[in-house]
CSV table of C-alpha atoms and ligand atoms in Angstrom, one decimal:
chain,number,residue,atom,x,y,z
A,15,UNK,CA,0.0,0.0,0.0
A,16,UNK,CA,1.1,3.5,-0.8
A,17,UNK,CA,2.6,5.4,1.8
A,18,UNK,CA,0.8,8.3,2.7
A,19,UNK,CA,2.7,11.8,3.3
A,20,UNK,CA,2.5,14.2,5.8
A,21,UNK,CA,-0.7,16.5,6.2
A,22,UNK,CA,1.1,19.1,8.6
A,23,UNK,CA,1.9,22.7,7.0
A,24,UNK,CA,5.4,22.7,7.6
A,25,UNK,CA,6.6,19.6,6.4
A,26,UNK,CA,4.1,19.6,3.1
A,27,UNK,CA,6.1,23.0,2.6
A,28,UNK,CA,9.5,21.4,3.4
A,29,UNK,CA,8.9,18.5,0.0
A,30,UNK,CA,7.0,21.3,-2.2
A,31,UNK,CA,9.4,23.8,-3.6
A,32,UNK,CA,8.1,27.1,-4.8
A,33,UNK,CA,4.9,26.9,-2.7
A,34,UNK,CA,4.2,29.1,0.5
A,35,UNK,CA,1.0,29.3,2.8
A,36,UNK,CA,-1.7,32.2,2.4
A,37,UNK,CA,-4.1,32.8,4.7
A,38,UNK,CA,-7.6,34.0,3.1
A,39,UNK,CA,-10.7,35.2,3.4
A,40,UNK,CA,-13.7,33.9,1.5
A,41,UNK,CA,-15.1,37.0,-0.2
A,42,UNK,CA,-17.4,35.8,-2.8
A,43,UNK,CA,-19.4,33.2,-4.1
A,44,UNK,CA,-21.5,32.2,-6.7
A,45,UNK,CA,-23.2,29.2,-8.8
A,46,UNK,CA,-21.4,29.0,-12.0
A,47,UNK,CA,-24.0,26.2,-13.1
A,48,UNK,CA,-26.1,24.0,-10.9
A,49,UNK,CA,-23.5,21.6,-10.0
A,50,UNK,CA,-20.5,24.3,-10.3
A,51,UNK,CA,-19.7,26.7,-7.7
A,52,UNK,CA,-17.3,29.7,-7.8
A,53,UNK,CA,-15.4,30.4,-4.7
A,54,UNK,CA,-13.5,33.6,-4.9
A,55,UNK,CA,-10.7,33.7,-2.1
A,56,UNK,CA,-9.1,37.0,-0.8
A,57,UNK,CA,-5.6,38.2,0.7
A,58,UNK,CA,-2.2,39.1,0.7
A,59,UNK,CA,-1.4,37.5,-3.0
A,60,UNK,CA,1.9,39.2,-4.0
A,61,UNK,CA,4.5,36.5,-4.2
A,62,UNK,CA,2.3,33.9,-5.6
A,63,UNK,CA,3.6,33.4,-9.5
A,64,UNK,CA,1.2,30.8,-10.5
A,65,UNK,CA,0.9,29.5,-14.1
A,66,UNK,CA,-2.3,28.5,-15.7
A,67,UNK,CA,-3.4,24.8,-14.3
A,68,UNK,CA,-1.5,25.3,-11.0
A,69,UNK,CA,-3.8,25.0,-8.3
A,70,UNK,CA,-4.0,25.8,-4.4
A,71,UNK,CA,-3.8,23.4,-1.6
A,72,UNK,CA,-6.2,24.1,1.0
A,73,UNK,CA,-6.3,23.0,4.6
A,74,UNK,CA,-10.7,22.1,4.1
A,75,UNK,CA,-12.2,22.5,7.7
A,76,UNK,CA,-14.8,19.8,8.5
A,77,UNK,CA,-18.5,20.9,8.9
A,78,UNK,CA,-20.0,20.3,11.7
A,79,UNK,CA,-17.0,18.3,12.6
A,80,UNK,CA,-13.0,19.0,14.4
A,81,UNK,CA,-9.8,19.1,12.0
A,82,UNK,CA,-9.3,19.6,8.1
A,83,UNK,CA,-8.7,17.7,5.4
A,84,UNK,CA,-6.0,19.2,2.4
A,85,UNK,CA,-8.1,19.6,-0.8
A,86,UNK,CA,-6.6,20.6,-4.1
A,87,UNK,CA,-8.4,23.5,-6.3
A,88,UNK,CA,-7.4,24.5,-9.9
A,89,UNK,CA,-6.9,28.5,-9.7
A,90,UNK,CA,-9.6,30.0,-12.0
A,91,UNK,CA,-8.5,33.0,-12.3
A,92,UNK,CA,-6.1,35.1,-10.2
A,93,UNK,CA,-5.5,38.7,-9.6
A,94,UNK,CA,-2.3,39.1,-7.8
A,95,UNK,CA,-2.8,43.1,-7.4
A,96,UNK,CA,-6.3,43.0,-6.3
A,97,UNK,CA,-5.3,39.6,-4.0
A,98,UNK,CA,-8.1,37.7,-5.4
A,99,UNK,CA,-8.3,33.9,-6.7
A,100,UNK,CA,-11.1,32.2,-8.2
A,101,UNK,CA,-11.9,28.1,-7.7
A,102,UNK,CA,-14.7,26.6,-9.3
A,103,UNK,CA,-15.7,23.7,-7.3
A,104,UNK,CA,-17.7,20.6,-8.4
A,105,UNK,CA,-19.9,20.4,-5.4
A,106,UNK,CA,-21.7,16.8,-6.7
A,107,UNK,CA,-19.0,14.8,-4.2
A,108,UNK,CA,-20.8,16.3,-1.1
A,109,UNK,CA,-17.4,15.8,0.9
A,110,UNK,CA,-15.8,18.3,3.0
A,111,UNK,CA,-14.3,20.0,0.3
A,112,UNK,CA,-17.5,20.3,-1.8
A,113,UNK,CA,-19.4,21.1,1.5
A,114,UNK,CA,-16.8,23.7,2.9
A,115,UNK,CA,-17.2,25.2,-0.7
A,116,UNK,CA,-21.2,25.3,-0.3
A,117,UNK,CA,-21.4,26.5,3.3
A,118,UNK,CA,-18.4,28.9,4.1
A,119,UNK,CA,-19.4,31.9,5.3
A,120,UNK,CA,-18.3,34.9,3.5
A,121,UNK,CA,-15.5,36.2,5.6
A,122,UNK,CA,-14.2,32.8,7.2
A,123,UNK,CA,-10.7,32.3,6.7
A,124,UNK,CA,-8.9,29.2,5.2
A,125,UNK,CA,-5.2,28.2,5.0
A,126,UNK,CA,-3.8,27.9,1.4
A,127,UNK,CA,-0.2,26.5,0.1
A,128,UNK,CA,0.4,26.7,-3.4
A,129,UNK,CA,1.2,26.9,-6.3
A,130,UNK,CA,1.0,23.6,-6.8
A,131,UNK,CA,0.8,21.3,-10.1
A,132,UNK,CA,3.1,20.6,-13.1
A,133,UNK,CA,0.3,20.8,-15.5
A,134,UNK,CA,0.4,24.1,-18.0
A,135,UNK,CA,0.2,24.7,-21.2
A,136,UNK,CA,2.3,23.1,-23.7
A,137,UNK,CA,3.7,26.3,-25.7
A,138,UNK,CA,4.5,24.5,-28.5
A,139,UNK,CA,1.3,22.5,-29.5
A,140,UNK,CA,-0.4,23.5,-32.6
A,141,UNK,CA,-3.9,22.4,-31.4
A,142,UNK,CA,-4.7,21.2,-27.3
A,143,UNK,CA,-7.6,18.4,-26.6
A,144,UNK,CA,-9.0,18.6,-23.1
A,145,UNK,CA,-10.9,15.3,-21.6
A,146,UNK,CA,-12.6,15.1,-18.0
A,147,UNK,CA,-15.2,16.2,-16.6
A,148,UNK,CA,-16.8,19.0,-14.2
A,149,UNK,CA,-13.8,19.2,-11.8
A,150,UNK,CA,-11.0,19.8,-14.5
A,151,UNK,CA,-13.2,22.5,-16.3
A,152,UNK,CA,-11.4,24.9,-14.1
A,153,UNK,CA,-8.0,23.9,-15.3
A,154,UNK,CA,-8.8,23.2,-18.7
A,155,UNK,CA,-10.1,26.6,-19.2
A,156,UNK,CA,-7.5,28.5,-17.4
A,157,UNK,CA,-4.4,26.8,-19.4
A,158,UNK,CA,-6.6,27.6,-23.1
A,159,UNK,CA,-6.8,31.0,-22.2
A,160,UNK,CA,-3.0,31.0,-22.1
A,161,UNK,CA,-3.1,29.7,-26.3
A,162,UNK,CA,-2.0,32.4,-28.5
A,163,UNK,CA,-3.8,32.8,-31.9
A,164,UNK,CA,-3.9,31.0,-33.9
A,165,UNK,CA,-3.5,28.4,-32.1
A,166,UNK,CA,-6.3,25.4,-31.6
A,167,UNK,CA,-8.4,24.4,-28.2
A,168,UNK,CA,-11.1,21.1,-28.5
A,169,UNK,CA,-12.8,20.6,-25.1
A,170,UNK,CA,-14.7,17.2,-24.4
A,171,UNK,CA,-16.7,17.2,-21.0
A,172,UNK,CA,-18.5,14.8,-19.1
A,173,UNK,CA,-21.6,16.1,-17.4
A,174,UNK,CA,-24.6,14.7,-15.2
A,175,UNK,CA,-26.6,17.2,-16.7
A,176,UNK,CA,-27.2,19.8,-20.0
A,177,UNK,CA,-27.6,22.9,-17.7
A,178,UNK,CA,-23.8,22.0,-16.5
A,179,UNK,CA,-22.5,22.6,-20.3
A,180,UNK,CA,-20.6,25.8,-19.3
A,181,UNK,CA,-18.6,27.4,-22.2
A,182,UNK,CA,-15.2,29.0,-22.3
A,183,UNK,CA,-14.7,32.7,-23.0
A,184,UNK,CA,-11.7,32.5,-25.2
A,185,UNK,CA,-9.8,34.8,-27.5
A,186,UNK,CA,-11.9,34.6,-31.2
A,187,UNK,CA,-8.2,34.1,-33.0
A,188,UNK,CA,-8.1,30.9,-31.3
A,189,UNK,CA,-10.4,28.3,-32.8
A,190,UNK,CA,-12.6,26.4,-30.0
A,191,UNK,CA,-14.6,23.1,-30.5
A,192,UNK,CA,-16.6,22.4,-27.2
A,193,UNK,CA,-18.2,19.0,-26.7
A,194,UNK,CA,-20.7,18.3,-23.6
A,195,UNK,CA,-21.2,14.5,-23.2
A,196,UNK,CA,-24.3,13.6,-20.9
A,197,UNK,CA,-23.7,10.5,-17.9
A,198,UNK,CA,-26.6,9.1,-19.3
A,199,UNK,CA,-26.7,7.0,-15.8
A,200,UNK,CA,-23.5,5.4,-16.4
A,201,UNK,CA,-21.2,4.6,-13.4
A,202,UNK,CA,-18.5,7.5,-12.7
A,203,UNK,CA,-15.6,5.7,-13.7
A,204,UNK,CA,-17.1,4.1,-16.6
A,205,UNK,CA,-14.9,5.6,-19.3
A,206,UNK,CA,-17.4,4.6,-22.3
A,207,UNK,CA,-18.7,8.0,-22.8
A,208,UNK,CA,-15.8,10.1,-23.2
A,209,UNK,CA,-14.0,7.0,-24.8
A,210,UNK,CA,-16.5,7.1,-27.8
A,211,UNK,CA,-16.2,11.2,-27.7
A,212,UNK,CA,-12.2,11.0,-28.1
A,213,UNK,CA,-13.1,8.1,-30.7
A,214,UNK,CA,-15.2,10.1,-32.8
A,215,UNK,CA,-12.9,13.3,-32.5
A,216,UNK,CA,-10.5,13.7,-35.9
A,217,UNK,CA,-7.6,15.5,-34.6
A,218,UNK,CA,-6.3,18.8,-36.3
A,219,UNK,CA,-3.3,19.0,-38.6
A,220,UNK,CA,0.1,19.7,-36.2
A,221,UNK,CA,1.1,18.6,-33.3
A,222,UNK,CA,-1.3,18.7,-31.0
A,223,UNK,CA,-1.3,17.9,-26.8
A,224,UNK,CA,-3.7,16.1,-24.4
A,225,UNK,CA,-4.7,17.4,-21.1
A,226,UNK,CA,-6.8,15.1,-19.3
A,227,UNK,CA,-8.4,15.1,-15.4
A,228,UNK,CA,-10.9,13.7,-13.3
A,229,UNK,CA,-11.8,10.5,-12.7
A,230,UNK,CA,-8.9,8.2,-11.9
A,231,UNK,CA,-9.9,4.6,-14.1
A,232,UNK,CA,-11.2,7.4,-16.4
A,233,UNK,CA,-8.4,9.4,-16.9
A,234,UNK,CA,-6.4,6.0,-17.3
A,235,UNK,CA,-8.6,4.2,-19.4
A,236,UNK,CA,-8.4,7.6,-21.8
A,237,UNK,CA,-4.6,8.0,-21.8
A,238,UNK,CA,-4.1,4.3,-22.5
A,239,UNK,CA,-6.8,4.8,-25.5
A,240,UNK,CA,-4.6,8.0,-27.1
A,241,UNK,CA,-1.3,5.8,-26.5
A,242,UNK,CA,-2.9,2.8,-28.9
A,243,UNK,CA,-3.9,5.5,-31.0
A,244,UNK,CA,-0.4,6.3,-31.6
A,245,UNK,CA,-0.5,9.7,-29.7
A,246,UNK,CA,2.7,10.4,-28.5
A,247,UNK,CA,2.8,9.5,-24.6
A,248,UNK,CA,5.1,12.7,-24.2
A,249,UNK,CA,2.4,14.6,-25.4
A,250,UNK,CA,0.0,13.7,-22.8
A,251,UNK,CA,-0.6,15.3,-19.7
A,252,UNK,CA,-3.1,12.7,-17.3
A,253,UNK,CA,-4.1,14.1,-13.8
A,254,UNK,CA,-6.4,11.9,-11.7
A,255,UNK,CA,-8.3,14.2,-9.6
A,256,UNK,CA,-10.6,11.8,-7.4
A,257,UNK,CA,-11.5,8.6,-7.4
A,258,UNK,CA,-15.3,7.0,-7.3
A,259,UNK,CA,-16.6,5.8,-4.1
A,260,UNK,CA,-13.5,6.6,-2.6
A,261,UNK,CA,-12.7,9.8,-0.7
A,262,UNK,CA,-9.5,11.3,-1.7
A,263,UNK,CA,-6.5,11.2,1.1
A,264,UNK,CA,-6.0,13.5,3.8
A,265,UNK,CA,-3.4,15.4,1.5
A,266,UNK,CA,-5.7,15.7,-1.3
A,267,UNK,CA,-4.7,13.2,-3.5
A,268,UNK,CA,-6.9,10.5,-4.2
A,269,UNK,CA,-6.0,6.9,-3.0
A,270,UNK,CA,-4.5,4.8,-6.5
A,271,UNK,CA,-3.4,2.0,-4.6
A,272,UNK,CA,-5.0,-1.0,-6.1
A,273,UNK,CA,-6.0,1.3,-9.2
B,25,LIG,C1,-4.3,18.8,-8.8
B,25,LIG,C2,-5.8,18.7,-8.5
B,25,LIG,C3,-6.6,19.8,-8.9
B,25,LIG,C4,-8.0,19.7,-8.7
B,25,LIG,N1,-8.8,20.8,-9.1
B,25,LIG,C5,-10.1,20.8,-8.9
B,25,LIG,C6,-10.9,21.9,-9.3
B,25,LIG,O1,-10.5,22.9,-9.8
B,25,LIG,N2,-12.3,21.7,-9.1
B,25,LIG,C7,-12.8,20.6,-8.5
B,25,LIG,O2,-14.1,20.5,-8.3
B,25,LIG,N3,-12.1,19.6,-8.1
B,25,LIG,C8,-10.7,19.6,-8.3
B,25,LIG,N4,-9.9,18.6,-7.9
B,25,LIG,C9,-10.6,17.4,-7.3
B,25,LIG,C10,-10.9,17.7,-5.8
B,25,LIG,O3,-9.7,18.1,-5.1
B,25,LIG,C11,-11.5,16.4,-5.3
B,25,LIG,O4,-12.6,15.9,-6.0
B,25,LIG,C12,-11.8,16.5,-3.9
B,25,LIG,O5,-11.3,15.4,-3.2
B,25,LIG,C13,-13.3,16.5,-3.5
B,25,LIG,O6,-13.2,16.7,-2.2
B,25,LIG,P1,-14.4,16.4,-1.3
B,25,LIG,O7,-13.9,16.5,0.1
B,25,LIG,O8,-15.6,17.2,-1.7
B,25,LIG,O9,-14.8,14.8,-1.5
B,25,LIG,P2,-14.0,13.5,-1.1
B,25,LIG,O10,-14.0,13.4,0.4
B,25,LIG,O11,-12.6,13.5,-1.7
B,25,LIG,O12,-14.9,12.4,-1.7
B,25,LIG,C14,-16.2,12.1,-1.2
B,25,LIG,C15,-16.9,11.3,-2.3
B,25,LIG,O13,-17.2,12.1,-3.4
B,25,LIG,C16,-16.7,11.4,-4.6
B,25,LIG,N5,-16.1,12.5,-5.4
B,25,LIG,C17,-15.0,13.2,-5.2
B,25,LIG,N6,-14.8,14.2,-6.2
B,25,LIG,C18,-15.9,14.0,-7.1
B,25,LIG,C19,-16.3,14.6,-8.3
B,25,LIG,N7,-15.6,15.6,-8.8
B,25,LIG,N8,-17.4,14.1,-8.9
B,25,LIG,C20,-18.1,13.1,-8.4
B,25,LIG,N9,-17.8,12.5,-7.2
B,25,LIG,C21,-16.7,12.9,-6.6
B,25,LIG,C22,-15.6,10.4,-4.1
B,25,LIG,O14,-15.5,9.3,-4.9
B,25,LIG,C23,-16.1,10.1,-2.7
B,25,LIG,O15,-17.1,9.0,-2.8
B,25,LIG,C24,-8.5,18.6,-8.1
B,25,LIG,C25,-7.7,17.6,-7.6
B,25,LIG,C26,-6.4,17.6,-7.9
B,25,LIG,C27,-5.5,16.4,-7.4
């Protein structure tokens, strides 16, 4: 069994180089789509030099409950000179982190250590493919925001529902292709449906590079389908981000044990 690593501020800090703590305030918060929520998080933000796809750590108190579990959040957006960063949160796990990100109150505060992640945006690429579902939309949307014209950004989402099919806000030189795929009542790490949406997909002239997150027999089951497609391995970046039926470990990472 894997080992697991410390939880404790200090030592997390000592293995993660770059990273520091924040303390924040929650100042905002929103429903981005029924099962989406926007969480915008306030404070002293001036040494934090994140790149799109880096994400925060945060120490997730328990509701109703004593500690805090460490819970990882894609930065949105960030606004180092107003000391603002945005986290959209997929609150259909209904764990701490999806309930702290529900219930907060405006004004609580919430330890933070990042950035953290090695995921960004291949500069290179001609054309970038992004594959998961609600909890990478985040990600996926701050690293094509990053492509320069005219460069190329496909999107292909699982959702439990049409009213979650957010859109990206992109810059019009880039070309966008944006594909929603409904659950349709399959399991959540039943890789079928965004299997036969990467299947169907006919990739753009150039090289092109795969970003994939969520679910983690999903996120495998898709990287091992682009590798027999003859996609270059090198040119894949796999995240998993959670794991069904499981809740992810106290340091945010979920458990990939027996995976
Ligand atoms: C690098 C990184 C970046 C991430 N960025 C984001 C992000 O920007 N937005 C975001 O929403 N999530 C993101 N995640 C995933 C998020 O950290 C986990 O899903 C988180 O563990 C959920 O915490 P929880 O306490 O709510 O649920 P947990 O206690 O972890 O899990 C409770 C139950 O919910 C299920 N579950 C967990 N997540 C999901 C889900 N997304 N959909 C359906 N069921 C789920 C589990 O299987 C478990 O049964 C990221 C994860 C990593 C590793």
């Amino acid at each position: 069994m894997a080992k697991t690593p410390p939880t404790d501020t200090s030592s997390l800090l000592s293995r993660l180089e770059g990273a520091s703590t924040y303390h924040l305030t929650v100042s905002k918060r929103y429903d981005v789509s029924p099962s989406l929520v926007s969480v915008t998080l306030s404070g002293d933000l001036h040494d934090l030099i994140a790149s799109p796809g880096n994400d925060l750590m945060l120490a997730v108190p328990v509701v109703g409950g004593d500690g805090s579990f460490r819970r990882r959040y894609t930065i949105r957006r960030a606004d180092i000179v107003s000391g603002e960063v945005e986290l959209w949160i997929d609150r259909i796990s209904a764990g701490p982190g999806a309930m702290w990100a529900d219930s907060a109150p405006i004004g609580s505060t919430i330890e933070a250590i990042g950035p953290r992640g090695k995921v960004t945006l291949d500069e290179m690429a001609d054309w970038h493919l992004f594959l998961g579902d609600l909890s990478f939309l985040a990600a996926s949307y701050a690293i094509a925001e990053a492509i320069e014209p005219p460069g190329q950004a496909l999107f292909i989402f699982e959702i439990d529902q049409a009213d979650d099919a957010v859109v990206p806000t992109i810059d019009p030189g880039v070309g966008v292709t944006v594909g929603f795929i409904e659950r349709d009542g399959r399991e959540m790490n039943d890789p079928a449906g965004l299997l036969a949406g990467l299947a169907a997909l006919e990739f753009p002239p150039g090289e092109g590079h795969v970003y994939i997150g969520g679910e983690l027999k999903v996120v495998a089951a898709l990287k091992a389908a682009l590798i027999e497609r003859g996609f270059d391995r090198k040119a894949i970046d796999a995240k998993p981000y959670w794991r069904a039926g499981v809740a992810n470990m106290a340091h945010g990472e979920p458990r990939n044990d027996d995976a």
